[in-house]
Amino acid sequence: MDDEMNDPVAAYFDKLPQTHKRQFARSASGASFNFQMRLRLACELAGGSAGRLLDCAAGTGEITCALLKSGRFSHATLVDISPAMLRSAKELLSAQITNTQLEFAHSDVFNFKPSDSHFDLVLCLGLIAHVGRLEILLRHLKSMLTPGGRIILQTTLTDHVGTRVVRALTARRELAQRGYGISWFSQRDIASACDRTGLRVLEMRRHSLGIPLGDRLWSWANFQLEKRLQRWASRHGADAIYLLAPIAA
């Protein structure tokens, strides 16, 4: 666990619980709109899953909480590398979820693997940008699935011109601020990693106009554009959420 204590990802997210929680409140910004859209689409893609749930980067727990309110999951394990994020998730779920057995694990997901249980649904939202190693991660998550299990994976796509502009403008500053570089992926990267790890894409949803630095320029206007151009973003958006399943042997 010592490595995790000194991990720059953990250190960065330890400062963010309140900011992260605010994104799920109904505030008028593009970021807030897209956090709420991520929650909605994750719930939609999880509609066919029930049983045991693993959230491998739980953050402050809002998406897990929404999923558990469906009543379909008897057990949920929430993992996060940030103690502050995990505490916030524990507060939220302990207060709101009464019919699900809850477990919380402070861990790097790469080091997390219970020997005695597998999961029917694994959430991997807002993680791969911060850890990279996509193929290793997918293989690890697949090893924790039940035979009919599913993975919900979110990424921002470099296929989108706005993403490429943001990467060019912010990469150097982000590295200095965070102490680590952000990893970026294209649709082809995701498809190739799935092929190599024996996973197939069942469904994919896109969202987010991805206007470069839109919230910094004028968050209210960015929110209005996101709201009004949802149909366009559902075809061409900067963010993608995938529903993955193992390829039958």
mmCIF file of C-alpha atoms in Angstrom:
data_model
loop_
_atom_site.group_PDB
_atom_site.id
_atom_site.type_symbol
_atom_site.label_atom_id
_atom_site.label_comp_id
_atom_site.label_asym_id
_atom_site.label_seq_id
_atom_site.Cartn_x
_atom_site.Cartn_y
_atom_site.Cartn_z
ATOM 1 C CA MET A 1 0.000 0.000 0.000
ATOM 2 C CA ASP A 2 3.012 2.348 0.411
ATOM 3 C CA ASP A 3 3.206 2.973 -3.341
ATOM 4 C CA GLU A 4 -0.440 3.994 -3.326
ATOM 5 C CA MET A 5 0.169 6.489 -0.509
ATOM 6 C CA ASN A 6 2.768 8.241 -2.685
ATOM 7 C CA ASP A 7 0.838 7.862 -5.922
ATOM 8 C CA PRO A 8 0.421 11.175 -7.826
ATOM 9 C CA VAL A 9 -3.060 10.088 -9.014
ATOM 10 C CA ALA A 10 -4.158 9.528 -5.403
ATOM 11 C CA ALA A 11 -2.621 12.847 -4.339
ATOM 12 C CA TYR A 12 -4.392 14.703 -7.150
ATOM 13 C CA PHE A 13 -7.831 13.210 -6.470
ATOM 14 C CA ASP A 14 -7.513 13.609 -2.697
ATOM 15 C CA LYS A 15 -7.961 17.364 -3.320
ATOM 16 C CA LEU A 16 -11.106 16.956 -5.422
ATOM 17 C CA PRO A 17 -14.022 15.319 -3.547
ATOM 18 C CA GLN A 18 -16.048 18.526 -3.122
ATOM 19 C CA THR A 19 -15.423 19.639 -6.712
ATOM 20 C CA HIS A 20 -16.335 16.167 -7.949
ATOM 21 C CA LYS A 21 -19.551 16.058 -5.913
ATOM 22 C CA ARG A 22 -20.612 19.472 -7.263
ATOM 23 C CA GLN A 23 -20.454 18.153 -10.836
ATOM 24 C CA PHE A 24 -23.404 15.879 -10.086
ATOM 25 C CA ALA A 25 -25.447 18.797 -8.745
ATOM 26 C CA ARG A 26 -27.579 20.691 -11.238
ATOM 27 C CA SER A 27 -25.158 23.517 -11.936
ATOM 28 C CA ALA A 28 -24.990 25.255 -15.308
ATOM 29 C CA SER A 29 -21.650 24.174 -16.740
ATOM 30 C CA GLY A 30 -20.575 21.821 -19.494
ATOM 31 C CA ALA A 31 -18.640 19.665 -17.015
ATOM 32 C CA SER A 32 -21.675 19.264 -14.772
ATOM 33 C CA PHE A 33 -23.917 18.414 -17.723
ATOM 34 C CA ASN A 34 -21.477 15.743 -18.873
ATOM 35 C CA PHE A 35 -20.990 14.159 -15.437
ATOM 36 C CA GLN A 36 -24.774 13.811 -15.221
ATOM 37 C CA MET A 37 -24.915 12.426 -18.762
ATOM 38 C CA ARG A 38 -22.224 9.887 -17.860
ATOM 39 C CA LEU A 39 -24.386 8.778 -14.925
ATOM 40 C CA ARG A 40 -27.489 8.477 -17.113
ATOM 41 C CA LEU A 41 -25.751 6.501 -19.869
ATOM 42 C CA ALA A 42 -24.003 4.190 -17.390
ATOM 43 C CA CYS A 43 -27.388 3.366 -15.836
ATOM 44 C CA GLU A 44 -28.819 2.731 -19.308
ATOM 45 C CA LEU A 45 -25.994 0.384 -20.332
ATOM 46 C CA ALA A 46 -26.179 -1.419 -16.961
ATOM 47 C CA GLY A 47 -29.885 -2.178 -17.459
ATOM 48 C CA GLY A 48 -29.297 -5.863 -18.233
ATOM 49 C CA SER A 49 -26.958 -6.521 -15.293
ATOM 50 C CA ALA A 50 -27.749 -7.679 -11.742
ATOM 51 C CA GLY A 51 -26.006 -9.404 -8.830
ATOM 52 C CA ARG A 52 -22.513 -8.297 -7.792
ATOM 53 C CA LEU A 53 -21.133 -4.900 -8.807
ATOM 54 C CA LEU A 54 -17.545 -3.596 -8.782
ATOM 55 C CA ASP A 55 -16.752 0.091 -9.308
ATOM 56 C CA CYS A 56 -13.013 0.213 -9.838
ATOM 57 C CA ALA A 57 -12.687 4.017 -9.608
ATOM 58 C CA ALA A 58 -15.673 4.964 -7.493
ATOM 59 C CA GLY A 59 -14.899 8.651 -6.990
ATOM 60 C CA THR A 60 -17.535 10.174 -4.708
ATOM 61 C CA GLY A 61 -19.983 7.354 -5.462
ATOM 62 C CA GLU A 62 -22.870 9.086 -7.263
ATOM 63 C CA ILE A 63 -22.947 6.719 -10.252
ATOM 64 C CA THR A 64 -22.725 3.581 -8.099
ATOM 65 C CA CYS A 65 -25.456 5.002 -5.872
ATOM 66 C CA ALA A 66 -27.773 5.574 -8.843
ATOM 67 C CA LEU A 67 -27.180 2.021 -10.078
ATOM 68 C CA LEU A 68 -27.806 0.472 -6.674
ATOM 69 C CA LYS A 69 -31.124 2.310 -6.344
ATOM 70 C CA SER A 70 -32.410 0.004 -9.103
ATOM 71 C CA GLY A 71 -32.444 -2.770 -6.476
ATOM 72 C CA ARG A 72 -30.858 -5.255 -8.916
ATOM 73 C CA PHE A 73 -27.511 -5.557 -7.104
ATOM 74 C CA SER A 74 -27.177 -7.556 -3.896
ATOM 75 C CA HIS A 75 -23.513 -6.661 -3.326
ATOM 76 C CA ALA A 76 -21.320 -3.726 -4.351
ATOM 77 C CA THR A 77 -17.575 -3.243 -3.959
ATOM 78 C CA LEU A 78 -16.220 0.287 -4.389
ATOM 79 C CA VAL A 79 -12.501 0.710 -5.033
ATOM 80 C CA ASP A 80 -10.602 3.990 -5.218
ATOM 81 C CA ILE A 81 -6.962 4.954 -4.876
ATOM 82 C CA SER A 82 -7.900 8.228 -3.166
ATOM 83 C CA PRO A 83 -8.836 7.873 0.533
ATOM 84 C CA ALA A 84 -10.722 11.196 0.428
ATOM 85 C CA MET A 85 -12.833 10.115 -2.554
ATOM 86 C CA LEU A 86 -13.567 6.748 -0.939
ATOM 87 C CA ARG A 87 -14.635 8.393 2.346
ATOM 88 C CA SER A 88 -17.031 10.610 0.423
ATOM 89 C CA ALA A 89 -18.491 7.604 -1.445
ATOM 90 C CA LYS A 90 -18.886 5.708 1.829
ATOM 91 C CA GLU A 91 -20.805 8.606 3.407
ATOM 92 C CA LEU A 92 -23.152 8.841 0.426
ATOM 93 C CA LEU A 93 -23.874 5.138 0.030
ATOM 94 C CA SER A 94 -24.135 4.374 3.748
ATOM 95 C CA ALA A 95 -26.818 7.068 3.979
ATOM 96 C CA GLN A 96 -28.789 6.179 0.854
ATOM 97 C CA ILE A 97 -28.401 2.444 0.141
ATOM 98 C CA THR A 98 -29.998 0.009 2.576
ATOM 99 C CA ASN A 99 -30.735 -3.128 0.532
ATOM 100 C CA THR A 100 -27.220 -3.855 -0.802
ATOM 101 C CA GLN A 101 -24.205 -5.278 0.987
ATOM 102 C CA LEU A 102 -21.448 -2.665 0.628
ATOM 103 C CA GLU A 103 -17.684 -3.079 0.678
ATOM 104 C CA PHE A 104 -15.073 -0.326 0.317
ATOM 105 C CA ALA A 105 -11.451 -0.908 -0.682
ATOM 106 C CA HIS A 106 -8.679 1.693 -0.718
ATOM 107 C CA SER A 107 -6.517 0.306 -3.507
ATOM 108 C CA ASP A 108 -5.004 0.785 -6.913
ATOM 109 C CA VAL A 109 -7.324 -1.282 -9.130
ATOM 110 C CA PHE A 110 -4.324 -3.106 -10.637
ATOM 111 C CA ASN A 111 -3.575 -4.488 -7.152
ATOM 112 C CA PHE A 112 -7.190 -5.332 -6.384
ATOM 113 C CA LYS A 113 -8.450 -8.863 -6.957
ATOM 114 C CA PRO A 114 -10.531 -10.759 -4.413
ATOM 115 C CA SER A 115 -9.739 -14.465 -4.485
ATOM 116 C CA ASP A 116 -13.220 -15.559 -3.455
ATOM 117 C CA SER A 117 -15.616 -13.613 -5.688
ATOM 118 C CA HIS A 118 -16.368 -12.495 -9.235
ATOM 119 C CA PHE A 119 -18.553 -9.666 -10.496
ATOM 120 C CA ASP A 120 -21.555 -9.446 -12.811
ATOM 121 C CA LEU A 121 -20.821 -5.816 -13.673
ATOM 122 C CA VAL A 122 -17.576 -3.840 -13.487
ATOM 123 C CA LEU A 123 -17.685 -0.048 -13.816
ATOM 124 C CA CYS A 124 -14.569 1.655 -15.136
ATOM 125 C CA LEU A 125 -15.504 5.325 -15.507
ATOM 126 C CA GLY A 126 -13.100 8.244 -15.463
ATOM 127 C CA LEU A 127 -10.105 5.963 -14.896
ATOM 128 C CA ILE A 128 -8.093 5.098 -18.010
ATOM 129 C CA ALA A 129 -7.101 8.718 -18.718
ATOM 130 C CA HIS A 130 -5.270 8.651 -15.380
ATOM 131 C CA VAL A 131 -3.693 5.193 -15.483
ATOM 132 C CA GLY A 132 -3.233 4.297 -19.169
ATOM 133 C CA ARG A 133 -2.179 0.621 -19.589
ATOM 134 C CA LEU A 134 -5.520 -0.058 -21.277
ATOM 135 C CA GLU A 135 -4.834 -3.611 -22.400
ATOM 136 C CA ILE A 136 -3.441 -4.680 -18.995
ATOM 137 C CA LEU A 137 -6.436 -3.079 -17.286
ATOM 138 C CA LEU A 138 -9.018 -4.775 -19.539
ATOM 139 C CA ARG A 139 -7.378 -8.166 -19.074
ATOM 140 C CA HIS A 140 -7.403 -7.641 -15.295
ATOM 141 C CA LEU A 141 -11.065 -6.559 -15.226
ATOM 142 C CA LYS A 142 -12.082 -9.465 -17.470
ATOM 143 C CA SER A 143 -10.433 -11.904 -15.034
ATOM 144 C CA MET A 144 -12.832 -10.706 -12.307
ATOM 145 C CA LEU A 145 -16.051 -11.248 -14.321
ATOM 146 C CA THR A 146 -18.639 -13.968 -13.844
ATOM 147 C CA PRO A 147 -19.333 -15.998 -17.038
ATOM 148 C CA GLY A 148 -22.109 -13.603 -18.109
ATOM 149 C CA GLY A 149 -20.395 -10.503 -16.722
ATOM 150 C CA ARG A 150 -20.094 -7.085 -18.361
ATOM 151 C CA ILE A 151 -17.689 -4.126 -18.203
ATOM 152 C CA ILE A 152 -18.761 -0.504 -18.649
ATOM 153 C CA LEU A 153 -15.729 1.511 -19.819
ATOM 154 C CA GLN A 154 -15.604 5.278 -20.358
ATOM 155 C CA THR A 155 -13.016 7.223 -22.315
ATOM 156 C CA THR A 156 -12.549 10.576 -24.000
ATOM 157 C CA LEU A 157 -11.829 9.981 -27.690
ATOM 158 C CA THR A 158 -8.939 11.436 -29.680
ATOM 159 C CA ASP A 159 -11.109 10.933 -32.801
ATOM 160 C CA HIS A 160 -12.819 14.168 -31.704
ATOM 161 C CA VAL A 161 -11.110 17.383 -32.859
ATOM 162 C CA GLY A 162 -11.917 19.172 -29.580
ATOM 163 C CA THR A 163 -10.075 16.484 -27.622
ATOM 164 C CA ARG A 164 -7.009 16.901 -29.814
ATOM 165 C CA VAL A 165 -7.056 20.675 -29.292
ATOM 166 C CA VAL A 166 -7.391 20.271 -25.506
ATOM 167 C CA ARG A 167 -4.531 17.760 -25.471
ATOM 168 C CA ALA A 168 -2.282 20.150 -27.413
ATOM 169 C CA LEU A 169 -3.149 23.117 -25.192
ATOM 170 C CA THR A 170 -3.019 21.437 -21.786
ATOM 171 C CA ALA A 171 -0.620 18.462 -21.887
ATOM 172 C CA ARG A 172 2.441 20.280 -20.548
ATOM 173 C CA ARG A 173 0.540 22.170 -17.830
ATOM 174 C CA GLU A 174 -1.381 19.043 -16.762
ATOM 175 C CA LEU A 175 1.859 17.112 -16.343
ATOM 176 C CA ALA A 176 3.323 19.883 -14.175
ATOM 177 C CA GLN A 177 0.152 20.223 -12.060
ATOM 178 C CA ARG A 178 -0.586 16.545 -11.555
ATOM 179 C CA GLY A 179 2.841 14.949 -11.642
ATOM 180 C CA TYR A 180 1.676 12.489 -14.320
ATOM 181 C CA GLY A 181 0.550 12.660 -17.941
ATOM 182 C CA ILE A 182 -3.005 12.037 -19.125
ATOM 183 C CA SER A 183 -3.466 9.011 -21.439
ATOM 184 C CA TRP A 184 -5.585 9.476 -24.552
ATOM 185 C CA PHE A 185 -7.317 6.834 -26.702
ATOM 186 C CA SER A 186 -9.083 6.598 -30.055
ATOM 187 C CA GLN A 187 -11.942 4.295 -31.045
ATOM 188 C CA ARG A 188 -9.379 2.170 -32.854
ATOM 189 C CA ASP A 189 -7.257 1.927 -29.676
ATOM 190 C CA ILE A 190 -10.280 0.672 -27.722
ATOM 191 C CA ALA A 191 -11.279 -1.816 -30.443
ATOM 192 C CA SER A 192 -7.710 -3.168 -30.724
ATOM 193 C CA ALA A 193 -7.330 -3.557 -26.947
ATOM 194 C CA CYS A 194 -10.670 -5.402 -26.816
ATOM 195 C CA ASP A 195 -9.612 -7.722 -29.652
ATOM 196 C CA ARG A 196 -6.339 -8.555 -27.926
ATOM 197 C CA THR A 197 -7.994 -9.240 -24.556
ATOM 198 C CA GLY A 198 -10.908 -11.346 -25.833
ATOM 199 C CA LEU A 199 -13.620 -8.735 -25.293
ATOM 200 C CA ARG A 200 -16.296 -7.505 -27.672
ATOM 201 C CA VAL A 201 -18.207 -4.230 -27.770
ATOM 202 C CA LEU A 202 -21.916 -4.880 -27.220
ATOM 203 C CA GLU A 203 -22.974 -1.221 -27.247
ATOM 204 C CA MET A 204 -21.450 2.239 -27.261
ATOM 205 C CA ARG A 205 -22.882 5.644 -26.363
ATOM 206 C CA ARG A 206 -21.292 8.993 -27.169
ATOM 207 C CA HIS A 207 -21.901 12.369 -25.574
ATOM 208 C CA SER A 208 -20.206 15.749 -24.901
ATOM 209 C CA LEU A 209 -19.638 18.435 -27.519
ATOM 210 C CA GLY A 210 -16.106 18.737 -26.148
ATOM 211 C CA ILE A 211 -15.732 22.463 -26.882
ATOM 212 C CA PRO A 212 -12.096 23.187 -25.965
ATOM 213 C CA LEU A 213 -11.944 25.023 -22.618
ATOM 214 C CA GLY A 214 -15.654 25.876 -23.009
ATOM 215 C CA ASP A 215 -16.318 26.165 -19.265
ATOM 216 C CA ARG A 216 -13.369 28.500 -18.779
ATOM 217 C CA LEU A 217 -14.618 30.770 -21.558
ATOM 218 C CA TRP A 218 -18.294 30.868 -20.428
ATOM 219 C CA SER A 219 -19.677 27.949 -18.432
ATOM 220 C CA TRP A 220 -23.372 28.955 -18.729
ATOM 221 C CA ALA A 221 -23.178 29.183 -22.538
ATOM 222 C CA ASN A 222 -21.260 25.894 -22.692
ATOM 223 C CA PHE A 223 -24.021 24.229 -20.615
ATOM 224 C CA GLN A 224 -26.722 25.587 -22.973
ATOM 225 C CA LEU A 225 -24.887 24.278 -26.040
ATOM 226 C CA GLU A 226 -24.418 20.835 -24.458
ATOM 227 C CA LYS A 227 -28.115 20.740 -23.596
ATOM 228 C CA ARG A 228 -29.366 21.825 -27.027
ATOM 229 C CA LEU A 229 -26.973 19.784 -29.154
ATOM 230 C CA GLN A 230 -27.321 16.436 -27.357
ATOM 231 C CA ARG A 231 -28.481 14.677 -30.538
ATOM 232 C CA TRP A 232 -25.356 15.740 -32.441
ATOM 233 C CA ALA A 233 -23.159 14.767 -29.472
ATOM 234 C CA SER A 234 -24.794 11.313 -29.320
ATOM 235 C CA ARG A 235 -23.268 10.632 -32.761
ATOM 236 C CA HIS A 236 -20.052 12.649 -32.708
ATOM 237 C CA GLY A 237 -19.338 13.392 -29.026
ATOM 238 C CA ALA A 238 -15.929 13.583 -27.380
ATOM 239 C CA ASP A 239 -16.786 11.021 -24.696
ATOM 240 C CA ALA A 240 -17.675 7.374 -25.256
ATOM 241 C CA ILE A 241 -19.081 4.792 -22.854
ATOM 242 C CA TYR A 242 -18.728 1.160 -23.926
ATOM 243 C CA LEU A 243 -20.529 -1.969 -22.786
ATOM 244 C CA LEU A 244 -18.074 -4.865 -23.111
ATOM 245 C CA ALA A 245 -18.448 -8.613 -22.722
ATOM 246 C CA PRO A 246 -16.004 -11.536 -22.978
ATOM 247 C CA ILE A 247 -15.989 -13.337 -26.319
ATOM 248 C CA ALA A 248 -17.355 -16.841 -25.733
ATOM 249 C CA ALA A 249 -14.620 -19.456 -25.942
#
